[in-house]
mmCIF file of C-alpha atoms and ligand atoms in Angstrom:
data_model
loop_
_atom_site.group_PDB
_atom_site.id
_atom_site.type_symbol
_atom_site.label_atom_id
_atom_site.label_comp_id
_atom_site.label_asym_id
_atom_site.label_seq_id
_atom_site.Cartn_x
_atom_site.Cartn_y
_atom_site.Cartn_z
ATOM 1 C CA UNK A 28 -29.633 -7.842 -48.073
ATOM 2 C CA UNK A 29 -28.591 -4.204 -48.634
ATOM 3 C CA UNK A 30 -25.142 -3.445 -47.118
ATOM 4 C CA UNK A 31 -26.152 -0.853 -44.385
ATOM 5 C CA UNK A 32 -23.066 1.380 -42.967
ATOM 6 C CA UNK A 33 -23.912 0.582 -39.294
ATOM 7 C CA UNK A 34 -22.437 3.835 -37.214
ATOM 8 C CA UNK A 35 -24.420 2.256 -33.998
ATOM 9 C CA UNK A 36 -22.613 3.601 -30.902
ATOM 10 C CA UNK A 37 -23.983 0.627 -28.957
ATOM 11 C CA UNK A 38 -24.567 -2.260 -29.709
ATOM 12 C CA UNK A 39 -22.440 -2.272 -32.100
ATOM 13 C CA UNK A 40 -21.537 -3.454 -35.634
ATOM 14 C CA UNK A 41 -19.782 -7.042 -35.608
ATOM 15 C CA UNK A 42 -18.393 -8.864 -38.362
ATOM 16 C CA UNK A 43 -20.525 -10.140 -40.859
ATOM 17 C CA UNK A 44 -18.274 -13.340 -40.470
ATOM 18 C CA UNK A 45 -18.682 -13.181 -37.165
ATOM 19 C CA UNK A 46 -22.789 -13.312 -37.738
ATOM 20 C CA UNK A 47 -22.705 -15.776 -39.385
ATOM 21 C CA UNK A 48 -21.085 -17.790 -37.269
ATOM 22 C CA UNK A 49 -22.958 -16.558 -34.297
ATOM 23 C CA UNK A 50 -26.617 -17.521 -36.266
ATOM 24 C CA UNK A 51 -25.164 -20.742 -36.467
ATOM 25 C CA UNK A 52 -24.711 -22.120 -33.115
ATOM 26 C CA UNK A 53 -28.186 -20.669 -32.405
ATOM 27 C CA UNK A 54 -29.219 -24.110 -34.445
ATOM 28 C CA UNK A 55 -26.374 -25.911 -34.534
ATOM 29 C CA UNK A 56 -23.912 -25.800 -31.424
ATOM 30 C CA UNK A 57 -20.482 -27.541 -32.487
ATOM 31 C CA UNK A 58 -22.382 -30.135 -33.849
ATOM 32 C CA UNK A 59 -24.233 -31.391 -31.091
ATOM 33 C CA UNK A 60 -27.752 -30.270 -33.022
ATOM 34 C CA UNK A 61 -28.708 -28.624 -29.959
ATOM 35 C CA UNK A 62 -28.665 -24.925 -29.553
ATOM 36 C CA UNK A 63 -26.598 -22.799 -27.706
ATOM 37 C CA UNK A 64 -29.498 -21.164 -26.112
ATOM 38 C CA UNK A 65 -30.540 -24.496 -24.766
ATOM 39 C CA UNK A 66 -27.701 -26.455 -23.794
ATOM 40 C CA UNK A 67 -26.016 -26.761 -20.225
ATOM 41 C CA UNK A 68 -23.228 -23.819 -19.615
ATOM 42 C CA UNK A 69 -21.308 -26.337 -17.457
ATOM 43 C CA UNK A 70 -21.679 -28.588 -20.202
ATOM 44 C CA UNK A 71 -18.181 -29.313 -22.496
ATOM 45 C CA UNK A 72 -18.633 -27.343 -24.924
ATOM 46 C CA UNK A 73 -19.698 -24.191 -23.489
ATOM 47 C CA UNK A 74 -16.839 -24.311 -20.757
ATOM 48 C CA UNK A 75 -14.239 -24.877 -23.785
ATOM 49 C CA UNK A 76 -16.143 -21.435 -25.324
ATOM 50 C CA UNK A 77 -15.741 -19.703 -22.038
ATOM 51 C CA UNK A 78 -12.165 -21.019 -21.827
ATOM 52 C CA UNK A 79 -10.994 -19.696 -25.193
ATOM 53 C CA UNK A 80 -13.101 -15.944 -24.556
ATOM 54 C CA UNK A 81 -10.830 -16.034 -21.271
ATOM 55 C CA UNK A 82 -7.643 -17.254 -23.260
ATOM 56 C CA UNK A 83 -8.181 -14.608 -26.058
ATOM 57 C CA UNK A 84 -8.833 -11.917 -23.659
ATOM 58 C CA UNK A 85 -5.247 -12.319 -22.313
ATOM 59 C CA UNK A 86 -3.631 -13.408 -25.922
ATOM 60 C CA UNK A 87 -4.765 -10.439 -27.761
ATOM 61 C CA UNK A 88 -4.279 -8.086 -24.653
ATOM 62 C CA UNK A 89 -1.090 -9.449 -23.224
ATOM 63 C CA UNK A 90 -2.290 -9.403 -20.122
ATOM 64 C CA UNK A 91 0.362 -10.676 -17.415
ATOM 65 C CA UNK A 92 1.030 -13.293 -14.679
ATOM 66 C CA UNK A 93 -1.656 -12.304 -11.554
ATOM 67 C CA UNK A 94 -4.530 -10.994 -13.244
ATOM 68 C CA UNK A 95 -7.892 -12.698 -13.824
ATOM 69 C CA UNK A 96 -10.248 -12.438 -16.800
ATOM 70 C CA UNK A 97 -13.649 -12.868 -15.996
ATOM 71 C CA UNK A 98 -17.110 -12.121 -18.023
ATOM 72 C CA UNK A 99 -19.720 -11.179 -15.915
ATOM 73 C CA UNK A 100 -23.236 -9.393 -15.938
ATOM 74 C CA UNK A 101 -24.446 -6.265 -15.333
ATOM 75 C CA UNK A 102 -23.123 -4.626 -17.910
ATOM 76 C CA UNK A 103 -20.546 -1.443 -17.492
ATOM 77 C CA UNK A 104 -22.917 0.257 -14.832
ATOM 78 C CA UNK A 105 -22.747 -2.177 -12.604
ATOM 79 C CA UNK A 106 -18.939 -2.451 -13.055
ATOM 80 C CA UNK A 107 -19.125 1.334 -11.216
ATOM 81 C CA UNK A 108 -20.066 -0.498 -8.366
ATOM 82 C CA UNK A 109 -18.203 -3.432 -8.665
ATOM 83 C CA UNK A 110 -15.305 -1.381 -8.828
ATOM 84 C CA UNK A 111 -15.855 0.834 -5.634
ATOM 85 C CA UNK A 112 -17.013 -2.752 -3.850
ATOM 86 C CA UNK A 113 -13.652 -4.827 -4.499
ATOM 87 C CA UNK A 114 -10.885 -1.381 -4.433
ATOM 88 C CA UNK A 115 -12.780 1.465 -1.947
ATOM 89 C CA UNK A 116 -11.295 0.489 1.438
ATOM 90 C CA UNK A 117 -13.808 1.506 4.461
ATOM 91 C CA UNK A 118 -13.271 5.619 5.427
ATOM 92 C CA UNK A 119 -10.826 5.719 2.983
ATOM 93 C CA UNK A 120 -10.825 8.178 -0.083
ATOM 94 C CA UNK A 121 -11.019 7.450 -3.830
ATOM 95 C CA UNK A 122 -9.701 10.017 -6.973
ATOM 96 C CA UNK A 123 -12.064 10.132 -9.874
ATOM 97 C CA UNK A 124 -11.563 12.134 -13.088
ATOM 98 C CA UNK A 125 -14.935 12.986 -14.668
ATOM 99 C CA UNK A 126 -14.928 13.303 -18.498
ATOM 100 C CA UNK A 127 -19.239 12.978 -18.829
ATOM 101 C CA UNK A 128 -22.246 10.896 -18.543
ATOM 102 C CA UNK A 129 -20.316 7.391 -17.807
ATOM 103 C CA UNK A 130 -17.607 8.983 -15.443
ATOM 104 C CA UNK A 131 -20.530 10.753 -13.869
ATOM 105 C CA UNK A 132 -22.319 7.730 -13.274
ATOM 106 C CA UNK A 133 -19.301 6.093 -11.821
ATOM 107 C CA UNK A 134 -18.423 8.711 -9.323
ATOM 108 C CA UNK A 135 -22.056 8.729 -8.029
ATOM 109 C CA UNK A 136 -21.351 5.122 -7.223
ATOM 110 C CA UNK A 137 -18.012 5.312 -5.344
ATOM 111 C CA UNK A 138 -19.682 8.024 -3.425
ATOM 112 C CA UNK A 139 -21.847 5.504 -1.542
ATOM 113 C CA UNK A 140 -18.367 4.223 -0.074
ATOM 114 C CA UNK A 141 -16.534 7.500 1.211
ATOM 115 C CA UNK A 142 -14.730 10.074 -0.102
ATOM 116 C CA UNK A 143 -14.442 10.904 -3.781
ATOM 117 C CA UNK A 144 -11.782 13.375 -4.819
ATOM 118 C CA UNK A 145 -13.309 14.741 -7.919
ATOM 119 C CA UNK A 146 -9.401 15.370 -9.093
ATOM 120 C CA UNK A 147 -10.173 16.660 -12.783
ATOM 121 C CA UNK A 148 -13.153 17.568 -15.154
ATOM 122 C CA UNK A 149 -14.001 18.894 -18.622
ATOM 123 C CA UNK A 150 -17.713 19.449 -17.220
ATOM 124 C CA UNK A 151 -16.912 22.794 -17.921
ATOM 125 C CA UNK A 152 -16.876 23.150 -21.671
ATOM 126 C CA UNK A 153 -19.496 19.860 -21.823
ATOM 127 C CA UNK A 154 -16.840 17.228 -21.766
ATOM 128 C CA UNK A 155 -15.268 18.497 -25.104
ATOM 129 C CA UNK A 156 -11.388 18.335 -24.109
ATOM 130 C CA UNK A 157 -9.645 16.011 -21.647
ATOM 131 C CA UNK A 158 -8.521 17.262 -18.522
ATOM 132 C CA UNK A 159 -4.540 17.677 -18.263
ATOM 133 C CA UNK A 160 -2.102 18.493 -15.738
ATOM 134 C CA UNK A 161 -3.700 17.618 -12.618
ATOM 135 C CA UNK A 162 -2.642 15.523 -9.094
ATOM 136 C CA UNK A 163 -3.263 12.578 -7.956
ATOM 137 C CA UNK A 164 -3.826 12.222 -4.658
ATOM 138 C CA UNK A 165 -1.198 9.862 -2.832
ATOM 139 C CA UNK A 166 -3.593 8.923 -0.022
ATOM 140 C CA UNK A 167 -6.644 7.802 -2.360
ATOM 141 C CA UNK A 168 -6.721 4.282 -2.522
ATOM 142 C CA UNK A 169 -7.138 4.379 -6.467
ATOM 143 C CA UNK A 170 -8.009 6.682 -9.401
ATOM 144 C CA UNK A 171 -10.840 5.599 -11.730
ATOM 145 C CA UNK A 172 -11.267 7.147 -15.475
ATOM 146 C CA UNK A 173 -13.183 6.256 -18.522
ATOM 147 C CA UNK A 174 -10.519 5.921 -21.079
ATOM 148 C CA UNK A 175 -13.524 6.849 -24.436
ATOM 149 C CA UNK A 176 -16.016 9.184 -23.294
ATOM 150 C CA UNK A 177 -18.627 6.960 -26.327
ATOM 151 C CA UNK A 178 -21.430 10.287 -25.572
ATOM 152 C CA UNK A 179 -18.907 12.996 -26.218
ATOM 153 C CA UNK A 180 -16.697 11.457 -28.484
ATOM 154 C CA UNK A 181 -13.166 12.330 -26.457
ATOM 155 C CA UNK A 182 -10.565 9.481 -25.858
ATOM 156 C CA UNK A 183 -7.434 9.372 -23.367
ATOM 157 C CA UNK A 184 -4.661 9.650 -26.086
ATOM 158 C CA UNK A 185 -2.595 8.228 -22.766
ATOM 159 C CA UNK A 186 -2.349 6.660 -20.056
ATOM 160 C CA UNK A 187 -2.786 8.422 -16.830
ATOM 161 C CA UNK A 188 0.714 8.120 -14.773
ATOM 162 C CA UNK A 189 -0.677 6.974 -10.910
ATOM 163 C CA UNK A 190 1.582 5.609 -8.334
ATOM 164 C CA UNK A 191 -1.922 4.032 -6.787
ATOM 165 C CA UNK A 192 -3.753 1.390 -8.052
ATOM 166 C CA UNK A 193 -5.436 2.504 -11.166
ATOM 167 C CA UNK A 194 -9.550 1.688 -12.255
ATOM 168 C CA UNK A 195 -10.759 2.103 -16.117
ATOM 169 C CA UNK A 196 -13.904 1.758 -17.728
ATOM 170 C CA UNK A 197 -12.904 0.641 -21.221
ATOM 171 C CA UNK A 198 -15.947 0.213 -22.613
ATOM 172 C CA UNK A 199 -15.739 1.993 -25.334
ATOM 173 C CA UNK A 200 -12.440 1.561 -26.651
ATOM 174 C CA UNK A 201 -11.158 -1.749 -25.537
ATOM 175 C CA UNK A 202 -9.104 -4.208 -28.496
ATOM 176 C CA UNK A 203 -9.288 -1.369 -30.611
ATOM 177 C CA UNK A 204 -5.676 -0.248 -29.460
ATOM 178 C CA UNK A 205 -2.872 -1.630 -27.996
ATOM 179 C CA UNK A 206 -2.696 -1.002 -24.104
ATOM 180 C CA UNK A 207 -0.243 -2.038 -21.163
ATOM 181 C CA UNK A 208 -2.630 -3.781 -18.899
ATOM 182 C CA UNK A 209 0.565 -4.219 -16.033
ATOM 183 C CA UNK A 210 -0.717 -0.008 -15.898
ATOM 184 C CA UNK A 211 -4.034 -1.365 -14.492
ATOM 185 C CA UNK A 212 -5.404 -2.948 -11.185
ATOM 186 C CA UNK A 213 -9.270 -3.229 -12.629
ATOM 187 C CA UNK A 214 -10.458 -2.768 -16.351
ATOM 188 C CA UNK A 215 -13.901 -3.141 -17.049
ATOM 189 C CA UNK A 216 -16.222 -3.116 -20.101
ATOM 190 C CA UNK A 217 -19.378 -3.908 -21.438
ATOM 191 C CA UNK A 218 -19.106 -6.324 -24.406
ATOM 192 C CA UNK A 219 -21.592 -4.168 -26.568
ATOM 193 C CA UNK A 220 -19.312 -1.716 -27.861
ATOM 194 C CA UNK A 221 -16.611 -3.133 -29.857
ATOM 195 C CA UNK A 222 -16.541 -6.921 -28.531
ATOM 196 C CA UNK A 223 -19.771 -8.703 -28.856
ATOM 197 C CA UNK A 224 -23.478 -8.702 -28.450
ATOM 198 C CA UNK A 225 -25.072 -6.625 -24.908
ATOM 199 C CA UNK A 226 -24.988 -9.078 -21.895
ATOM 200 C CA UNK A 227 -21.344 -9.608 -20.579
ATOM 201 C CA UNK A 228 -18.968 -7.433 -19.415
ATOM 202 C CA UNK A 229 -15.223 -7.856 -18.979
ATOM 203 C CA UNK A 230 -13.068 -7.393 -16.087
ATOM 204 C CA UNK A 231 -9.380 -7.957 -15.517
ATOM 205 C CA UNK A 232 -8.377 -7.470 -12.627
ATOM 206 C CA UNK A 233 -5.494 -7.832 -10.701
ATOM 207 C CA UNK A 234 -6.080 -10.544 -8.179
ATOM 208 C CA UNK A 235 -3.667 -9.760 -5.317
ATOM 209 C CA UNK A 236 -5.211 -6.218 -5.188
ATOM 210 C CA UNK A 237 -8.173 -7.497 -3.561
ATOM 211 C CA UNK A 238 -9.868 -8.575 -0.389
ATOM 212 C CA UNK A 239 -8.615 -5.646 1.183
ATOM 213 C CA UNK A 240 -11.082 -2.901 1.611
ATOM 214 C CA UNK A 241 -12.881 -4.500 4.693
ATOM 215 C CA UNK A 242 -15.975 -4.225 2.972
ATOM 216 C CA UNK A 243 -19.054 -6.774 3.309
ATOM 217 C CA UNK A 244 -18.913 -7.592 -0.277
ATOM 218 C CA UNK A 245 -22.416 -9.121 -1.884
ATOM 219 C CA UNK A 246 -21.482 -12.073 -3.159
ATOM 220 C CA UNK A 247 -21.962 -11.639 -6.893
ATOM 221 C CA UNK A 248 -20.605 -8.519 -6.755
ATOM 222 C CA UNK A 249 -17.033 -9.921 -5.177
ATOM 223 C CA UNK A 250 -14.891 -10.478 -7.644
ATOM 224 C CA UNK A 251 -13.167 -13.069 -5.590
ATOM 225 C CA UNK A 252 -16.060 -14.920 -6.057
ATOM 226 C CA UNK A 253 -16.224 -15.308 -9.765
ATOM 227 C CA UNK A 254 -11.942 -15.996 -9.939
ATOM 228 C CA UNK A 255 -12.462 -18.892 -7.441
ATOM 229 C CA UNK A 256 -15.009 -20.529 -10.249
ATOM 230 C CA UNK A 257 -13.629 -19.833 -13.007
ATOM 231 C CA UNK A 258 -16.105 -17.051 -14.071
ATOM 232 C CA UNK A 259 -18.539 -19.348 -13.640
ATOM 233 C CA UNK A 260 -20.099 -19.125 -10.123
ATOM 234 C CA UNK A 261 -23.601 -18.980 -11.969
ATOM 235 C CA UNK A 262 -24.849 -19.293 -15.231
ATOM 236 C CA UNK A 263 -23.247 -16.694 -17.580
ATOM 237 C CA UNK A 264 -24.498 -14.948 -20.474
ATOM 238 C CA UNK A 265 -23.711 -18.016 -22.319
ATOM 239 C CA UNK A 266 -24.599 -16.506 -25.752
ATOM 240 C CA UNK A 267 -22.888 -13.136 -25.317
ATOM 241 C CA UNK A 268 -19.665 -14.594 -24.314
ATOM 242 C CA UNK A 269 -19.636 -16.991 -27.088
ATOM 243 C CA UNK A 270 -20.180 -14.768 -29.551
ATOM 244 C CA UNK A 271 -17.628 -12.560 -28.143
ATOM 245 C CA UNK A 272 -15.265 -15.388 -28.666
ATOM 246 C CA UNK A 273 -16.089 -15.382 -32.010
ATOM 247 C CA UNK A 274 -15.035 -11.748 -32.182
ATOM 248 C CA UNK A 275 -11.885 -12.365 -30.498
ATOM 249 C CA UNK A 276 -11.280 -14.720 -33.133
ATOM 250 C CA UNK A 277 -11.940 -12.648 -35.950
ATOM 251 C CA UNK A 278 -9.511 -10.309 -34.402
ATOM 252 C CA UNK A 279 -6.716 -12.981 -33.774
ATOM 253 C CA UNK A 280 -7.121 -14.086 -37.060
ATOM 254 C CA UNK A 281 -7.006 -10.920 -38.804
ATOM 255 C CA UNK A 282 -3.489 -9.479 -37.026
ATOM 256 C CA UNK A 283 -4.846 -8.869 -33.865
ATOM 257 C CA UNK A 284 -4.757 -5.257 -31.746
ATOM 258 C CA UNK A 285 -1.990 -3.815 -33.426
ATOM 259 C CA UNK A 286 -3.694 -4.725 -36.718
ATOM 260 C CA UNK A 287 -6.853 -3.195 -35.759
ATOM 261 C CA UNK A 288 -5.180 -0.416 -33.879
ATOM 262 C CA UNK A 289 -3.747 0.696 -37.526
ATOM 263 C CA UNK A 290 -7.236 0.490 -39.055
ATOM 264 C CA UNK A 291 -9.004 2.490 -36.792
ATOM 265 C CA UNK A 292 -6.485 5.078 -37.128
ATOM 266 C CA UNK A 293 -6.698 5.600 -40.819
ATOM 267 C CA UNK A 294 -10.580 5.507 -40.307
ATOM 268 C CA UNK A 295 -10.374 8.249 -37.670
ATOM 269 C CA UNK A 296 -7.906 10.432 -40.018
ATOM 270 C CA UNK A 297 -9.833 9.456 -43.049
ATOM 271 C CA UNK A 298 -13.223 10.928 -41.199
ATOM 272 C CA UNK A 299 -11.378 13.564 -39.275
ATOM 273 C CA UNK A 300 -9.716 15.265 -41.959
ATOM 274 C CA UNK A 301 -13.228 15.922 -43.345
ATOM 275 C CA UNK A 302 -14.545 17.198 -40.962
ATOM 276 C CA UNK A 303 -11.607 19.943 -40.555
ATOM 277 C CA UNK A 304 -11.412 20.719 -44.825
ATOM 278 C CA UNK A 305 -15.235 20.795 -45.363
ATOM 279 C CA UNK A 306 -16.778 23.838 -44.121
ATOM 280 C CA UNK A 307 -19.646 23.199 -44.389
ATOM 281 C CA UNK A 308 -18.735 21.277 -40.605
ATOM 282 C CA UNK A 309 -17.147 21.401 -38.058
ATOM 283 C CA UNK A 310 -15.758 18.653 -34.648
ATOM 284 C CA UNK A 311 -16.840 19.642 -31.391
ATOM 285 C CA UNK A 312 -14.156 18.132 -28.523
ATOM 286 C CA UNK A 313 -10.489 19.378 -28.667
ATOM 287 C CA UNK A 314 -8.596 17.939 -31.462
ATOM 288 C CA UNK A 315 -5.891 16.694 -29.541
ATOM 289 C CA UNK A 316 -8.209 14.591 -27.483
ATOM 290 C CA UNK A 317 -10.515 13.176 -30.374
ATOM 291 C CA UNK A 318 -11.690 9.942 -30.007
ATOM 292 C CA UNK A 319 -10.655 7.034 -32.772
ATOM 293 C CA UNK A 320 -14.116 5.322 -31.913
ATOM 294 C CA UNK A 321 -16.797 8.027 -31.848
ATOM 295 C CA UNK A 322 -16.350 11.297 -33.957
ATOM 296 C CA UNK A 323 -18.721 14.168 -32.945
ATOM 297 C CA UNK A 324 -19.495 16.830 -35.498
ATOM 298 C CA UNK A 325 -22.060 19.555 -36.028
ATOM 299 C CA UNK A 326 -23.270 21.442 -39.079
ATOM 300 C CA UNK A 327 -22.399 24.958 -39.274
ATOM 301 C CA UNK A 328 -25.430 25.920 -40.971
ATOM 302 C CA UNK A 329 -28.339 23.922 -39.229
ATOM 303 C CA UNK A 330 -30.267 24.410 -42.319
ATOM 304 C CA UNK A 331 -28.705 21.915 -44.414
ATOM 305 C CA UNK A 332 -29.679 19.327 -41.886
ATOM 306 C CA UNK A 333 -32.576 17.948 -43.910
ATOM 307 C CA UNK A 334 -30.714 17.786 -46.784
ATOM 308 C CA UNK A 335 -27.957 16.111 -45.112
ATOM 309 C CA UNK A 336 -29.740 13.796 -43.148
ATOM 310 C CA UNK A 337 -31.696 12.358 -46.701
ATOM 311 C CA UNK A 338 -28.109 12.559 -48.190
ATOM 312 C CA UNK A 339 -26.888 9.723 -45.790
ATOM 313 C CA UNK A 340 -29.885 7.839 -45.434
ATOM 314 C CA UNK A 341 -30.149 7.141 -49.270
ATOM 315 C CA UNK A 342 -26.203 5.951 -48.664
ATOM 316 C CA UNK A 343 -27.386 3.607 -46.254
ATOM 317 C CA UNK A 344 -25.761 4.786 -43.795
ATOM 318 C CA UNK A 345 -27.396 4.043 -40.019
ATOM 319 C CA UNK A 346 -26.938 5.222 -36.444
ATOM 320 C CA UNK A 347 -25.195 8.787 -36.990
ATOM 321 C CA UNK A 348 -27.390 10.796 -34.958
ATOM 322 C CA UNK A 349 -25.514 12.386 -31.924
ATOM 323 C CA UNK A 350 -26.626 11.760 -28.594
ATOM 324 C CA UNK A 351 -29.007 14.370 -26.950
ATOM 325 C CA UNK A 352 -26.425 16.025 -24.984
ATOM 326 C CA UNK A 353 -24.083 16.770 -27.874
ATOM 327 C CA UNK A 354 -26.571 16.656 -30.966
ATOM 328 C CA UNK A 355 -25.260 17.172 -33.841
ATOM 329 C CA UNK A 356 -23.411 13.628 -35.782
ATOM 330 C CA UNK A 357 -21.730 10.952 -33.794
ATOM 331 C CA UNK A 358 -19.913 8.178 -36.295
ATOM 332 C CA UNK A 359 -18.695 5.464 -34.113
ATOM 333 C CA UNK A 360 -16.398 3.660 -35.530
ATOM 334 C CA UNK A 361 -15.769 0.550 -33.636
ATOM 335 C CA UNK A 362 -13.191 -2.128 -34.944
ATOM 336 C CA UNK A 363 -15.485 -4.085 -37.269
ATOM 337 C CA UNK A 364 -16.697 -0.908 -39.118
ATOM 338 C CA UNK A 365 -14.984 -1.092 -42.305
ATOM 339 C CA UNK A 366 -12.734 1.316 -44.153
ATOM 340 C CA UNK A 367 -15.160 1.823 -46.865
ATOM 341 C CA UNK A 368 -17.964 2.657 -44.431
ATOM 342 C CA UNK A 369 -15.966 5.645 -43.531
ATOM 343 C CA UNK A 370 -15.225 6.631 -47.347
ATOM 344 C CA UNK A 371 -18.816 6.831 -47.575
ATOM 345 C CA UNK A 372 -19.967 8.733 -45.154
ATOM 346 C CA UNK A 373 -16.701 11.124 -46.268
ATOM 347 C CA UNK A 374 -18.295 11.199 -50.094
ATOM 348 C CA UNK A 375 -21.893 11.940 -48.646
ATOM 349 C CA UNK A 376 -19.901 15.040 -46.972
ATOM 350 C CA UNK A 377 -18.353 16.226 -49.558
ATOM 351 C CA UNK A 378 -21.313 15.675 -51.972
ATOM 352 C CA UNK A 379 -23.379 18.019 -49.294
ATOM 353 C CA UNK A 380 -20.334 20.555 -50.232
ATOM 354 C CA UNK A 381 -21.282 20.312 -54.199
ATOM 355 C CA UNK A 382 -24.861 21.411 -53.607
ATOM 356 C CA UNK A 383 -24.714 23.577 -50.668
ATOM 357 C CA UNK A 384 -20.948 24.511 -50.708
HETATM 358 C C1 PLP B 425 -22.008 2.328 -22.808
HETATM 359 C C2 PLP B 425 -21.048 2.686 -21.749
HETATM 360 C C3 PLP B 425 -21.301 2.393 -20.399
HETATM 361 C C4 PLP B 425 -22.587 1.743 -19.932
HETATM 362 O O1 PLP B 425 -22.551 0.422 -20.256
HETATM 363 P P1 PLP B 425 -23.716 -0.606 -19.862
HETATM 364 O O2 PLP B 425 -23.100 -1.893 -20.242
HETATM 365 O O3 PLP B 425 -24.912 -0.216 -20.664
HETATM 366 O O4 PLP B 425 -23.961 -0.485 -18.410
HETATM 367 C C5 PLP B 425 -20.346 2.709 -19.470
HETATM 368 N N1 PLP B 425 -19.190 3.288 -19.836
HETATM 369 C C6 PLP B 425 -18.923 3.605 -21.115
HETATM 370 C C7 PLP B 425 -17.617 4.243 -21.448
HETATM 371 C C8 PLP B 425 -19.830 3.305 -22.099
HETATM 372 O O5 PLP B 425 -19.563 3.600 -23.388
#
């Protein structure tokens, strides 16, 4: 098989390990000759998978005494609502800080409960910067951010200082740094961006923060209800949170966050620093605020586009296009994107210099 540079900004690249293993268990499950696709998720073997995602989750994160780690469905999106269900008290008032698309689609959410203090936005300049020096409400009941904004390619560098109970969507950039989770009441992500194949999504969540909004909670959407079985109140995404596991593993065994948190920085300099000596290009968000997972760049002459674009297709290199409402390049470069992916992609720019330069 050709080696393909896989810049997909979701799903996203796992280890090839990881793959491996992952094809595997699809017709061999722990040696039971049964697949995982067809065997009982309350079975032994599946629970002891679910138990070590759970276990890893906290390892690698160091997550503390009173939180809960659960994998659920509905991906990210649904965690919006989820959110404003288990932490937006009735008539109360919630702070939001909207950095683009995913922010957006959370604070459309929480708006269905009450009051959303739209406290600080890059909307302005088309979510290139991240907004800085604002307040934060004392009498919200929580502020909710998106800590990598994937679409615009921006990243909270830290984070935000709340005395209230504090909400992120990590989808985006979750195990690829190291983060104080005793800062957090809720953290949510979808597994399809730098933990495993699309169907679960994470949450940890601080367990004494809830059952105190007053709201009439659906029942799969309480998160009280998924603690109290063991995130197993139905039948999970068995195969996503399995192979998840696996990807925990890999990341255990390799050093762990602050292993991987060292990698992705030298890939984001490595990439960065290209962008700002070559002129043929150029970054579009802030520098200060530029995300380690998904670099956004633009030509400065769109006419070398066609040349550039056959460049890094005859590299091999896949999934670079930017979103829509950036256009231009987007490189994501999740933790199981290699080093030498990112050389690459830095030669193909530089090579674009030599003939165009
Ligand atoms: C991809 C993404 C989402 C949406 O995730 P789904 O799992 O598709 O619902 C939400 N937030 C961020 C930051 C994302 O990158």
């Amino acid at each position: 098989m050709t080696k393909v540079h896989n810049y997909s900004a979701g799903p996203c690249i796992l280890p090839q390990e990881v793959l491996e293993k992952a094809a595997a268990a699809v017709q061999n499950f722990n040696g039971l000759n049964l697949s995982i696709l067809e065997v009982s998720h309350r079975g032994k073997d599946f629970v002891e998978a679910m138990e070590n995602a759970r276990s890893l989750v906290k390892e690698l994160l160091g997550v503390p005494e009173g939180y809960q780690v659960l994998f659920l469905q509905g991906g990210a999106s649904l965690g919006f609502l989820t959110a404003a269900y288990n932490f937006f008290p009735q008539g109360g008032k919630a702070a939001y800080i909207n950095t683009g698309t995913w922010a957006k689609n959370a604070i459309k959410e929480a708006k269905r409960f009450g009051n959303v203090d739209v406290i600080a936005s890059s909307e302005d300049k088309n979510f290139s910067y991240i907004p800085k020096g604002y307040g934060i409400p004392s009498d919200a009941s929580y502020l909710h951010y998106t800590s990598n904004n994937t679409i615009y390619g921006t990243q909270f560098k830290k984070t935000p200082i709340s005395r209230i109970p504090l909400i992120c969507d990590m989808s985006s950039d979750i195990f690829s740094k190291e983060i104080n989770v005793a800062d957090f009441d809720l953290i949510y992500a979808g597994a399809q961006k730098n933990l495993g194949p699309a169907g679960a999504t994470l949450y940890i969540v601080k367990e004494k923060m809830l059952g105190k909004t007053g709201n009439d909670i659906p029942t799969m959407l309480d998160l009280s209800t998924h603690i109290a079985k063991d995130s197993m109140f139905n039948t999970p995404p068995v195969y996503s949170i399995y192979v998840s596991m696996l990807t925990l593993e890999w990341l255990k065994k390799n050093g762990g966050v602050s292993w991987i948190e060292k990698i992705n920085q030298q890939k984001a300099d490595l990439l960065y620093s290209e962008i700002d000596r070559n002129g043929l290009f150029r970054g579009v968000t802030e520098k200060e605020d530029r995300s380690n997972m998904n670099a956004t760049f633009v030509l400065n002459d769109e006419s070398h586009k066609e040349t550039f674009d056959k460049m890094w297709n005859a590299a091999n290199i896949s999934g670079i296009k930017g979103h829509r409402s950036v256009g231009g390049y987007r490189a994501s470069m999740y933790n199981a994107l290699p080093l030498e992916s990112v050389q690459v992609l830095v030669d193909v720019m530089k090579e674009l210099e030599r003939t165009k330069g």
